[in-house]
Amino acid sequence: HRPGSATMRTMKKRLFATTREGEDAFLYTLSNQNGVQADITNYGGAIVNLLLPDRAGKLADVVLGYDTLAGYETDKAYLGAIIGRFANRIAHGRFTLHGVTCTLSRNNGDNSLHGGAIGFNKRLWTAKEISSNGAPALELTYLSPDAEEGYPGNLSARVVYTLTPRNELKIDYSATTDKNTVLNLTNHSYFNLAGQGEGDILGHGVTIHARHFTPVNANLIPTGEIRSVKGTPLDFSRMATIGSRISADDQQLKLAGGYDHNWIPDREGDRALVLAAEVHEPGSGRVLEVFTSQPGVQFYSGNFLDGTIRGKQGKVYQRRYGFCLETQHYADSPNHPDFPSTELQPGQHYRETTVFRFSAR
Ligand code: GLA
């Protein structure tokens, strides 16, 4: 790295624990000069802790997670993890690509969810400490073999987490394949900007810069329609608290038990990073802005959390104790030719970026 950058760049590594398979998983700490600290494990690429100042400078950990590696190994809520090969649901665990039908591992009723039974969230990634313009960065790579969970092609995936001096946690995803396949990578962090385990997220104010979303059926599979949010509780074009309309008499909210839908951020260029969403927690003043190159963002209000998870520092995660903004392609895209394509062909480079920018006001 460049001389003089040492003050900006801090990375520490320690043993997290040994996996059930007997391999060492590590915790990498990325920190910057503002006191922001992110602990990331190469097991599932999960963001384990994220310390952020409030408007008075007081730090709190704003992501849900586990104290132990065993927590991540048995996790069913995808806390903090990298999701692959395919974020969200694929109906009937099946799709057809150029006439070839692929059958996936089904782990959500009849659907395949978040990559199948053993997704990228349950893999031990190869980690390398790198730096990007003097900022600490962690490179994670994983080679997913042909037919893993039913997906075709040897897929070489790379995810780089960078903590910038502007209090941004940037996630760069890239991948290549040796056979036609589909791919949809995201990160599944649950945030509570008041502090993890400190109550529900219903008082958080949310803005989503999107005029449309993809309505779902009772299995949370998109119907294929691209629907306007106008006049519905899914309209977050002006900031509204998560709780203000979550119990409204609305068919989409009823089907999902709250918010668990894909919004389509308004964008002009195809690849440019756009500000997809902003969240403000009035008590602490903490703000999260989400920028992404991806065509969709799943806003999930933690409806399936039910108090059965004992998280960090003994905190119990009740319903809606965290929210996710999973930047991604639309659910079930391989079965919807009208949706932006999730196909990846040999010779093509998959590239997506998401930036979580934090501040306080
Ligand atoms: C995503 C899905 C939700 C749920 C969670 C994990 O956000 O959209 O329906 O499956 O993951 O519990």
mmCIF file of C-alpha atoms and ligand atoms in Angstrom:
data_model
loop_
_atom_site.group_PDB
_atom_site.id
_atom_site.type_symbol
_atom_site.label_atom_id
_atom_site.label_comp_id
_atom_site.label_asym_id
_atom_site.label_seq_id
_atom_site.Cartn_x
_atom_site.Cartn_y
_atom_site.Cartn_z
ATOM 1 C CA HIS A 1 0.000 0.000 0.000
ATOM 2 C CA ARG A 2 0.980 3.637 -0.417
ATOM 3 C CA PRO A 3 3.292 5.229 2.128
ATOM 4 C CA GLY A 4 1.397 7.376 4.590
ATOM 5 C CA SER A 5 -1.749 5.359 4.232
ATOM 6 C CA ALA A 6 -1.062 3.407 7.410
ATOM 7 C CA THR A 7 -3.073 5.814 9.551
ATOM 8 C CA MET A 8 -6.171 5.277 7.415
ATOM 9 C CA ARG A 9 -5.825 1.580 7.005
ATOM 10 C CA THR A 10 -6.456 -0.707 9.917
ATOM 11 C CA MET A 11 -7.193 -4.376 9.747
ATOM 12 C CA LYS A 12 -6.946 -6.960 12.458
ATOM 13 C CA LYS A 13 -7.476 -10.678 12.207
ATOM 14 C CA ARG A 14 -8.281 -13.161 14.921
ATOM 15 C CA LEU A 15 -9.537 -16.706 15.133
ATOM 16 C CA PHE A 16 -13.334 -16.839 15.395
ATOM 17 C CA ALA A 17 -13.586 -20.621 15.932
ATOM 18 C CA THR A 18 -13.143 -23.939 14.200
ATOM 19 C CA THR A 19 -16.005 -25.078 11.982
ATOM 20 C CA ARG A 20 -17.745 -28.422 12.436
ATOM 21 C CA GLU A 21 -15.630 -29.631 9.519
ATOM 22 C CA GLY A 22 -12.469 -28.721 11.429
ATOM 23 C CA GLU A 23 -11.436 -25.621 9.498
ATOM 24 C CA ASP A 24 -10.496 -22.304 11.061
ATOM 25 C CA ALA A 25 -12.850 -19.382 10.525
ATOM 26 C CA PHE A 26 -11.522 -15.906 11.202
ATOM 27 C CA LEU A 27 -12.884 -12.537 12.197
ATOM 28 C CA TYR A 28 -11.467 -9.541 10.377
ATOM 29 C CA THR A 29 -11.833 -6.108 11.883
ATOM 30 C CA LEU A 30 -11.933 -3.146 9.524
ATOM 31 C CA SER A 31 -11.834 0.241 11.187
ATOM 32 C CA ASN A 32 -11.470 3.846 10.171
ATOM 33 C CA GLN A 33 -10.418 7.104 11.835
ATOM 34 C CA ASN A 34 -14.011 7.939 12.842
ATOM 35 C CA GLY A 35 -14.356 4.981 15.167
ATOM 36 C CA VAL A 36 -16.435 2.973 12.714
ATOM 37 C CA GLN A 37 -15.639 -0.696 13.015
ATOM 38 C CA ALA A 38 -16.847 -3.669 10.999
ATOM 39 C CA ASP A 39 -16.115 -7.255 12.036
ATOM 40 C CA ILE A 40 -16.535 -9.671 9.167
ATOM 41 C CA THR A 41 -16.056 -13.429 9.175
ATOM 42 C CA ASN A 42 -15.001 -15.496 6.202
ATOM 43 C CA TYR A 43 -17.660 -18.029 7.274
ATOM 44 C CA GLY A 44 -20.517 -17.050 4.972
ATOM 45 C CA GLY A 45 -18.881 -13.652 4.551
ATOM 46 C CA ALA A 46 -21.099 -12.404 7.357
ATOM 47 C CA ILE A 47 -20.909 -8.918 8.828
ATOM 48 C CA VAL A 48 -20.841 -9.874 12.508
ATOM 49 C CA ASN A 49 -20.579 -6.474 14.217
ATOM 50 C CA LEU A 50 -20.873 -2.930 12.929
ATOM 51 C CA LEU A 51 -20.060 -0.146 15.368
ATOM 52 C CA LEU A 52 -21.353 3.281 14.408
ATOM 53 C CA PRO A 53 -21.449 6.638 16.176
ATOM 54 C CA ASP A 54 -24.778 8.317 16.904
ATOM 55 C CA ARG A 55 -25.250 12.082 16.654
ATOM 56 C CA ALA A 56 -23.361 12.550 19.938
ATOM 57 C CA GLY A 57 -20.544 10.256 18.856
ATOM 58 C CA LYS A 58 -21.671 7.321 21.001
ATOM 59 C CA LEU A 59 -20.988 3.956 19.385
ATOM 60 C CA ALA A 60 -23.517 1.166 19.055
ATOM 61 C CA ASP A 61 -23.526 -2.118 17.204
ATOM 62 C CA VAL A 62 -26.245 -1.767 14.558
ATOM 63 C CA VAL A 63 -26.399 -5.256 13.017
ATOM 64 C CA LEU A 64 -28.031 -8.439 14.278
ATOM 65 C CA GLY A 65 -25.699 -11.400 14.628
ATOM 66 C CA TYR A 66 -24.239 -14.113 16.822
ATOM 67 C CA ASP A 67 -21.413 -14.128 19.337
ATOM 68 C CA THR A 68 -20.236 -17.535 18.178
ATOM 69 C CA LEU A 69 -19.382 -19.277 14.937
ATOM 70 C CA ALA A 70 -21.791 -22.039 15.959
ATOM 71 C CA GLY A 71 -24.538 -19.420 15.792
ATOM 72 C CA TYR A 72 -23.728 -18.814 12.134
ATOM 73 C CA GLU A 73 -23.422 -22.522 11.401
ATOM 74 C CA THR A 74 -26.953 -23.203 12.640
ATOM 75 C CA ASP A 75 -28.492 -19.891 11.539
ATOM 76 C CA LYS A 76 -31.700 -19.971 9.500
ATOM 77 C CA ALA A 77 -32.279 -16.230 9.217
ATOM 78 C CA TYR A 78 -29.192 -15.423 7.119
ATOM 79 C CA LEU A 79 -27.993 -12.797 9.612
ATOM 80 C CA GLY A 80 -25.375 -10.589 7.950
ATOM 81 C CA ALA A 81 -24.352 -13.169 5.378
ATOM 82 C CA ILE A 82 -23.485 -13.191 1.708
ATOM 83 C CA ILE A 83 -26.299 -14.829 -0.222
ATOM 84 C CA GLY A 84 -25.668 -16.953 -3.302
ATOM 85 C CA ARG A 85 -25.854 -18.362 -5.744
ATOM 86 C CA PHE A 86 -29.291 -16.860 -5.981
ATOM 87 C CA ALA A 87 -30.714 -14.384 -3.509
ATOM 88 C CA ASN A 88 -34.446 -14.696 -2.879
ATOM 89 C CA ARG A 89 -36.840 -17.326 -4.167
ATOM 90 C CA ILE A 90 -36.915 -19.426 -7.314
ATOM 91 C CA ALA A 91 -40.377 -20.915 -7.785
ATOM 92 C CA HIS A 92 -40.614 -24.715 -7.581
ATOM 93 C CA GLY A 93 -36.798 -24.776 -7.401
ATOM 94 C CA ARG A 94 -36.695 -24.944 -11.162
ATOM 95 C CA PHE A 95 -35.831 -22.908 -14.229
ATOM 96 C CA THR A 96 -34.958 -23.496 -17.859
ATOM 97 C CA LEU A 97 -31.938 -21.939 -19.506
ATOM 98 C CA HIS A 98 -31.524 -22.301 -23.290
ATOM 99 C CA GLY A 99 -33.716 -25.387 -23.230
ATOM 100 C CA VAL A 100 -31.923 -27.058 -20.322
ATOM 101 C CA THR A 101 -34.035 -27.492 -17.175
ATOM 102 C CA CYS A 102 -32.161 -27.094 -13.903
ATOM 103 C CA THR A 103 -33.548 -28.521 -10.671
ATOM 104 C CA LEU A 104 -32.380 -26.797 -7.531
ATOM 105 C CA SER A 105 -32.308 -27.765 -3.905
ATOM 106 C CA ARG A 106 -35.660 -26.773 -2.355
ATOM 107 C CA ASN A 107 -35.463 -25.370 1.135
ATOM 108 C CA ASN A 108 -38.530 -23.089 1.390
ATOM 109 C CA GLY A 109 -41.613 -25.215 0.808
ATOM 110 C CA ASP A 110 -41.551 -25.872 -2.884
ATOM 111 C CA ASN A 111 -39.161 -22.964 -3.549
ATOM 112 C CA SER A 112 -35.428 -22.634 -3.518
ATOM 113 C CA LEU A 113 -34.488 -19.737 -1.215
ATOM 114 C CA HIS A 114 -31.165 -17.914 -0.940
ATOM 115 C CA GLY A 115 -29.099 -20.508 -2.793
ATOM 116 C CA GLY A 116 -30.664 -23.712 -1.446
ATOM 117 C CA ALA A 117 -29.880 -25.956 1.512
ATOM 118 C CA ILE A 118 -26.200 -24.987 1.755
ATOM 119 C CA GLY A 119 -25.883 -21.546 0.257
ATOM 120 C CA PHE A 120 -22.911 -19.188 0.156
ATOM 121 C CA ASN A 121 -23.872 -18.152 3.709
ATOM 122 C CA LYS A 122 -22.761 -21.600 4.917
ATOM 123 C CA ARG A 123 -19.457 -21.768 3.032
ATOM 124 C CA LEU A 124 -16.018 -20.962 4.304
ATOM 125 C CA TRP A 125 -14.583 -18.333 1.962
ATOM 126 C CA THR A 126 -10.895 -17.755 1.272
ATOM 127 C CA ALA A 127 -9.956 -14.415 2.792
ATOM 128 C CA LYS A 128 -7.257 -11.962 1.866
ATOM 129 C CA GLU A 129 -6.577 -8.617 3.484
ATOM 130 C CA ILE A 130 -6.154 -6.035 0.775
ATOM 131 C CA SER A 131 -6.433 -2.284 0.732
ATOM 132 C CA SER A 132 -8.237 -0.012 -1.630
ATOM 133 C CA ASN A 133 -6.885 3.559 -1.903
ATOM 134 C CA GLY A 134 -5.542 3.225 1.620
ATOM 135 C CA ALA A 135 -8.836 1.990 3.060
ATOM 136 C CA PRO A 136 -9.014 -1.442 4.700
ATOM 137 C CA ALA A 137 -10.590 -4.038 2.452
ATOM 138 C CA LEU A 138 -11.287 -7.732 2.814
ATOM 139 C CA GLU A 139 -11.376 -9.922 -0.271
ATOM 140 C CA LEU A 140 -13.399 -13.127 -0.030
ATOM 141 C CA THR A 141 -13.387 -15.737 -2.757
ATOM 142 C CA TYR A 142 -15.296 -18.941 -3.189
ATOM 143 C CA LEU A 143 -15.265 -21.491 -5.983
ATOM 144 C CA SER A 144 -18.705 -23.033 -6.256
ATOM 145 C CA PRO A 145 -18.423 -26.340 -8.123
ATOM 146 C CA ASP A 146 -20.580 -27.268 -11.093
ATOM 147 C CA ALA A 147 -24.034 -28.511 -10.002
ATOM 148 C CA GLU A 148 -23.701 -27.227 -6.445
ATOM 149 C CA GLU A 149 -27.276 -26.979 -5.095
ATOM 150 C CA GLY A 150 -28.335 -27.709 -8.687
ATOM 151 C CA TYR A 151 -26.779 -24.650 -10.340
ATOM 152 C CA PRO A 152 -24.800 -25.231 -13.534
ATOM 153 C CA GLY A 153 -21.172 -24.231 -14.049
ATOM 154 C CA ASN A 154 -18.079 -23.876 -11.928
ATOM 155 C CA LEU A 155 -18.629 -20.411 -10.535
ATOM 156 C CA SER A 156 -15.775 -18.328 -9.261
ATOM 157 C CA ALA A 157 -17.175 -15.688 -6.896
ATOM 158 C CA ARG A 158 -15.390 -12.751 -5.297
ATOM 159 C CA VAL A 159 -16.749 -10.307 -2.743
ATOM 160 C CA VAL A 160 -14.726 -7.342 -1.473
ATOM 161 C CA TYR A 161 -15.757 -5.400 1.615
ATOM 162 C CA THR A 162 -14.152 -1.961 1.936
ATOM 163 C CA LEU A 163 -14.549 0.472 4.824
ATOM 164 C CA THR A 164 -13.961 3.990 3.522
ATOM 165 C CA PRO A 165 -12.974 7.135 5.451
ATOM 166 C CA ARG A 166 -16.478 8.481 4.597
ATOM 167 C CA ASN A 167 -18.094 5.826 6.792
ATOM 168 C CA GLU A 168 -19.147 3.700 3.881
ATOM 169 C CA LEU A 169 -19.139 -0.059 3.843
ATOM 170 C CA LYS A 170 -18.776 -0.872 0.185
ATOM 171 C CA ILE A 171 -19.457 -4.349 -1.180
ATOM 172 C CA ASP A 172 -18.105 -5.244 -4.617
ATOM 173 C CA TYR A 173 -19.298 -8.511 -6.095
ATOM 174 C CA SER A 174 -17.776 -10.197 -9.128
ATOM 175 C CA ALA A 175 -17.968 -13.647 -10.683
ATOM 176 C CA THR A 176 -17.247 -15.755 -13.733
ATOM 177 C CA THR A 177 -18.550 -19.139 -14.871
ATOM 178 C CA ASP A 178 -17.573 -21.904 -17.276
ATOM 179 C CA LYS A 179 -21.175 -22.810 -18.231
ATOM 180 C CA ASN A 180 -24.317 -20.784 -18.770
ATOM 181 C CA THR A 181 -25.811 -20.174 -15.366
ATOM 182 C CA VAL A 182 -27.819 -17.693 -13.308
ATOM 183 C CA LEU A 183 -26.507 -15.599 -10.456
ATOM 184 C CA ASN A 184 -27.922 -13.137 -7.930
ATOM 185 C CA LEU A 185 -25.647 -12.100 -5.065
ATOM 186 C CA THR A 186 -26.519 -9.938 -2.079
ATOM 187 C CA ASN A 187 -25.772 -9.315 1.564
ATOM 188 C CA HIS A 188 -28.414 -10.129 4.162
ATOM 189 C CA SER A 189 -27.566 -7.755 7.015
ATOM 190 C CA TYR A 190 -30.341 -6.940 9.448
ATOM 191 C CA PHE A 191 -29.979 -3.420 10.779
ATOM 192 C CA ASN A 192 -31.337 -1.743 13.848
ATOM 193 C CA LEU A 193 -29.864 1.751 13.860
ATOM 194 C CA ALA A 194 -30.787 2.227 17.525
ATOM 195 C CA GLY A 195 -28.553 -0.735 18.361
ATOM 196 C CA GLN A 196 -28.956 -4.459 17.887
ATOM 197 C CA GLY A 197 -31.444 -6.059 20.241
ATOM 198 C CA GLU A 198 -32.753 -2.649 21.311
ATOM 199 C CA GLY A 199 -36.381 -3.161 20.339
ATOM 200 C CA ASP A 200 -38.156 -3.222 17.012
ATOM 201 C CA ILE A 201 -37.434 -1.140 13.922
ATOM 202 C CA LEU A 202 -40.980 0.212 13.455
ATOM 203 C CA GLY A 203 -39.948 3.763 14.399
ATOM 204 C CA HIS A 204 -37.217 3.959 11.746
ATOM 205 C CA GLY A 205 -38.019 6.365 8.908
ATOM 206 C CA VAL A 206 -37.544 4.902 5.451
ATOM 207 C CA THR A 207 -37.332 6.439 1.996
ATOM 208 C CA ILE A 208 -37.157 4.176 -1.059
ATOM 209 C CA HIS A 209 -36.479 5.943 -4.323
ATOM 210 C CA ALA A 210 -38.662 3.663 -6.367
ATOM 211 C CA ARG A 211 -41.971 4.152 -8.134
ATOM 212 C CA HIS A 212 -42.537 0.453 -8.764
ATOM 213 C CA PHE A 213 -42.322 -2.906 -7.069
ATOM 214 C CA THR A 214 -42.914 -6.532 -7.996
ATOM 215 C CA PRO A 215 -46.074 -7.861 -6.288
ATOM 216 C CA VAL A 216 -45.966 -11.451 -5.024
ATOM 217 C CA ASN A 217 -48.304 -14.411 -4.632
ATOM 218 C CA ALA A 218 -48.943 -16.369 -1.434
ATOM 219 C CA ASN A 219 -45.579 -18.165 -1.835
ATOM 220 C CA LEU A 220 -43.803 -14.794 -2.058
ATOM 221 C CA ILE A 221 -43.064 -15.432 -5.729
ATOM 222 C CA PRO A 222 -43.457 -12.422 -8.054
ATOM 223 C CA THR A 223 -46.573 -12.597 -10.194
ATOM 224 C CA GLY A 224 -44.616 -10.970 -13.018
ATOM 225 C CA GLU A 225 -46.452 -7.667 -12.758
ATOM 226 C CA ILE A 226 -44.494 -4.426 -12.346
ATOM 227 C CA ARG A 227 -46.860 -2.380 -10.175
ATOM 228 C CA SER A 228 -46.872 1.264 -9.150
ATOM 229 C CA VAL A 229 -46.455 1.902 -5.413
ATOM 230 C CA LYS A 230 -48.701 4.951 -5.688
ATOM 231 C CA GLY A 231 -51.513 5.049 -3.170
ATOM 232 C CA THR A 232 -50.269 1.910 -1.381
ATOM 233 C CA PRO A 233 -48.416 1.357 1.926
ATOM 234 C CA LEU A 234 -45.422 0.396 -0.235
ATOM 235 C CA ASP A 235 -44.986 3.987 -1.330
ATOM 236 C CA PHE A 236 -41.863 5.194 0.484
ATOM 237 C CA SER A 237 -41.038 7.923 -2.039
ATOM 238 C CA ARG A 238 -41.517 10.297 0.917
ATOM 239 C CA MET A 239 -40.036 9.216 4.201
ATOM 240 C CA ALA A 240 -42.436 7.215 6.357
ATOM 241 C CA THR A 241 -41.803 5.121 9.413
ATOM 242 C CA ILE A 242 -41.803 1.381 8.886
ATOM 243 C CA GLY A 243 -44.577 1.025 11.441
ATOM 244 C CA SER A 244 -46.914 3.696 10.155
ATOM 245 C CA ARG A 245 -48.651 1.517 7.556
ATOM 246 C CA ILE A 246 -47.279 -1.992 8.154
ATOM 247 C CA SER A 247 -50.624 -3.205 9.525
ATOM 248 C CA ALA A 248 -52.699 -1.546 6.806
ATOM 249 C CA ASP A 249 -55.405 -3.531 5.094
ATOM 250 C CA ASP A 250 -53.318 -4.269 2.030
ATOM 251 C CA GLN A 251 -53.189 -7.588 0.220
ATOM 252 C CA GLN A 252 -49.415 -7.445 -0.422
ATOM 253 C CA LEU A 253 -48.615 -6.697 3.219
ATOM 254 C CA LYS A 254 -50.929 -9.470 4.351
ATOM 255 C CA LEU A 255 -49.319 -12.033 2.055
ATOM 256 C CA ALA A 256 -45.846 -11.244 3.359
ATOM 257 C CA GLY A 257 -46.745 -10.499 6.991
ATOM 258 C CA GLY A 258 -45.281 -7.020 6.541
ATOM 259 C CA TYR A 259 -42.717 -5.667 4.105
ATOM 260 C CA ASP A 260 -40.867 -8.359 2.175
ATOM 261 C CA HIS A 261 -40.921 -7.099 -1.393
ATOM 262 C CA ASN A 262 -38.676 -6.095 -4.222
ATOM 263 C CA TRP A 263 -38.688 -2.401 -5.126
ATOM 264 C CA ILE A 264 -37.315 -1.222 -8.443
ATOM 265 C CA PRO A 265 -35.109 1.808 -7.790
ATOM 266 C CA ASP A 266 -35.673 4.620 -10.299
ATOM 267 C CA ARG A 267 -32.592 4.858 -12.489
ATOM 268 C CA GLU A 268 -31.504 6.300 -15.793
ATOM 269 C CA GLY A 269 -28.230 4.570 -16.674
ATOM 270 C CA ASP A 270 -28.260 0.809 -16.450
ATOM 271 C CA ARG A 271 -25.104 0.321 -14.432
ATOM 272 C CA ALA A 272 -24.706 3.533 -12.443
ATOM 273 C CA LEU A 273 -24.838 3.484 -8.663
ATOM 274 C CA VAL A 274 -28.105 5.051 -7.547
ATOM 275 C CA LEU A 275 -29.356 6.009 -4.134
ATOM 276 C CA ALA A 276 -31.976 3.306 -3.664
ATOM 277 C CA ALA A 277 -32.995 3.856 -0.046
ATOM 278 C CA GLU A 278 -32.387 5.915 3.086
ATOM 279 C CA VAL A 279 -33.192 5.037 6.668
ATOM 280 C CA HIS A 280 -33.186 7.395 9.659
ATOM 281 C CA GLU A 281 -33.509 6.383 13.282
ATOM 282 C CA PRO A 282 -34.797 9.430 15.149
ATOM 283 C CA GLY A 283 -33.567 8.491 18.636
ATOM 284 C CA SER A 284 -29.882 8.097 17.781
ATOM 285 C CA GLY A 285 -29.889 10.190 14.608
ATOM 286 C CA ARG A 286 -28.136 7.392 12.724
ATOM 287 C CA VAL A 287 -28.706 7.341 8.986
ATOM 288 C CA LEU A 288 -28.134 4.576 6.468
ATOM 289 C CA GLU A 289 -28.070 5.340 2.749
ATOM 290 C CA VAL A 290 -27.984 2.468 0.290
ATOM 291 C CA PHE A 291 -26.447 2.967 -3.132
ATOM 292 C CA THR A 292 -26.440 0.173 -5.656
ATOM 293 C CA SER A 293 -25.788 -0.877 -9.221
ATOM 294 C CA GLN A 294 -28.417 -3.594 -8.880
ATOM 295 C CA PRO A 295 -31.870 -3.312 -10.474
ATOM 296 C CA GLY A 296 -33.825 -4.245 -7.318
ATOM 297 C CA VAL A 297 -33.848 -3.941 -3.564
ATOM 298 C CA GLN A 298 -35.706 -6.312 -1.263
ATOM 299 C CA PHE A 299 -36.936 -4.364 1.735
ATOM 300 C CA TYR A 300 -37.666 -6.915 4.435
ATOM 301 C CA SER A 301 -39.020 -5.841 7.820
ATOM 302 C CA GLY A 302 -37.876 -8.907 9.748
ATOM 303 C CA ASN A 303 -41.337 -10.464 9.854
ATOM 304 C CA PHE A 304 -40.040 -14.001 10.321
ATOM 305 C CA LEU A 305 -37.921 -13.167 13.358
ATOM 306 C CA ASP A 306 -39.900 -14.721 16.190
ATOM 307 C CA GLY A 307 -37.858 -14.570 19.360
ATOM 308 C CA THR A 308 -36.257 -17.975 18.851
ATOM 309 C CA ILE A 309 -32.851 -16.488 17.998
ATOM 310 C CA ARG A 310 -30.592 -15.661 20.886
ATOM 311 C CA GLY A 311 -28.235 -13.171 19.337
ATOM 312 C CA LYS A 312 -25.212 -11.171 20.417
ATOM 313 C CA GLN A 313 -24.821 -10.338 24.086
ATOM 314 C CA GLY A 314 -27.799 -12.499 24.955
ATOM 315 C CA LYS A 315 -30.235 -10.284 23.039
ATOM 316 C CA VAL A 316 -33.342 -12.052 21.800
ATOM 317 C CA TYR A 317 -34.466 -11.064 18.328
ATOM 318 C CA GLN A 318 -38.213 -10.635 18.325
ATOM 319 C CA ARG A 319 -40.411 -10.003 15.310
ATOM 320 C CA ARG A 320 -39.270 -6.899 13.388
ATOM 321 C CA TYR A 321 -36.188 -6.302 15.497
ATOM 322 C CA GLY A 322 -34.184 -5.739 12.312
ATOM 323 C CA PHE A 323 -34.740 -4.717 8.698
ATOM 324 C CA CYS A 324 -32.855 -5.704 5.560
ATOM 325 C CA LEU A 325 -32.235 -3.821 2.348
ATOM 326 C CA GLU A 326 -31.053 -6.606 0.087
ATOM 327 C CA THR A 327 -29.885 -5.100 -3.179
ATOM 328 C CA GLN A 328 -30.404 -7.726 -5.834
ATOM 329 C CA HIS A 329 -32.100 -8.801 -9.029
ATOM 330 C CA TYR A 330 -35.806 -9.491 -8.736
ATOM 331 C CA ALA A 331 -36.869 -12.762 -7.103
ATOM 332 C CA ASP A 332 -37.479 -15.670 -9.465
ATOM 333 C CA SER A 333 -35.946 -13.789 -12.415
ATOM 334 C CA PRO A 334 -34.910 -16.992 -14.236
ATOM 335 C CA ASN A 335 -38.630 -17.755 -14.646
ATOM 336 C CA HIS A 336 -39.551 -14.237 -15.786
ATOM 337 C CA PRO A 337 -38.040 -13.438 -19.185
ATOM 338 C CA ASP A 338 -39.338 -9.853 -18.855
ATOM 339 C CA PHE A 339 -37.291 -9.159 -15.720
ATOM 340 C CA PRO A 340 -33.680 -7.958 -16.038
ATOM 341 C CA SER A 341 -31.653 -11.036 -16.898
ATOM 342 C CA THR A 342 -29.696 -12.910 -14.240
ATOM 343 C CA GLU A 343 -27.933 -15.087 -16.763
ATOM 344 C CA LEU A 344 -24.149 -15.310 -16.690
ATOM 345 C CA GLN A 345 -22.319 -16.852 -19.617
ATOM 346 C CA PRO A 346 -18.740 -18.054 -19.954
ATOM 347 C CA GLY A 347 -16.536 -15.109 -20.858
ATOM 348 C CA GLN A 348 -18.853 -12.596 -19.171
ATOM 349 C CA HIS A 349 -17.942 -10.825 -15.949
ATOM 350 C CA TYR A 350 -20.629 -10.389 -13.310
ATOM 351 C CA ARG A 351 -20.071 -7.128 -11.461
ATOM 352 C CA GLU A 352 -22.288 -5.398 -8.911
ATOM 353 C CA THR A 353 -21.626 -2.856 -6.188
ATOM 354 C CA THR A 354 -23.584 -1.819 -3.120
ATOM 355 C CA VAL A 355 -22.564 0.936 -0.731
ATOM 356 C CA PHE A 356 -23.988 1.272 2.765
ATOM 357 C CA ARG A 357 -23.180 4.857 3.772
ATOM 358 C CA PHE A 358 -23.608 5.808 7.427
ATOM 359 C CA SER A 359 -23.944 9.175 9.099
ATOM 360 C CA ALA A 360 -25.839 10.801 11.963
ATOM 361 C CA ARG A 361 -27.943 13.938 12.170
HETATM 362 C C1 GLA B 1 -35.405 -12.657 2.678
HETATM 363 C C2 GLA B 1 -36.723 -13.119 2.227
HETATM 364 C C3 GLA B 1 -37.604 -13.296 3.417
HETATM 365 C C4 GLA B 1 -36.990 -14.252 4.388
HETATM 366 C C5 GLA B 1 -35.626 -13.793 4.769
HETATM 367 C C6 GLA B 1 -34.931 -14.804 5.619
HETATM 368 O O1 GLA B 1 -35.450 -11.370 3.101
HETATM 369 O O2 GLA B 1 -37.309 -12.247 1.302
HETATM 370 O O3 GLA B 1 -38.851 -13.764 3.002
HETATM 371 O O4 GLA B 1 -36.909 -15.512 3.807
HETATM 372 O O5 GLA B 1 -34.873 -13.550 3.628
HETATM 373 O O6 GLA B 1 -35.685 -15.161 6.725
#
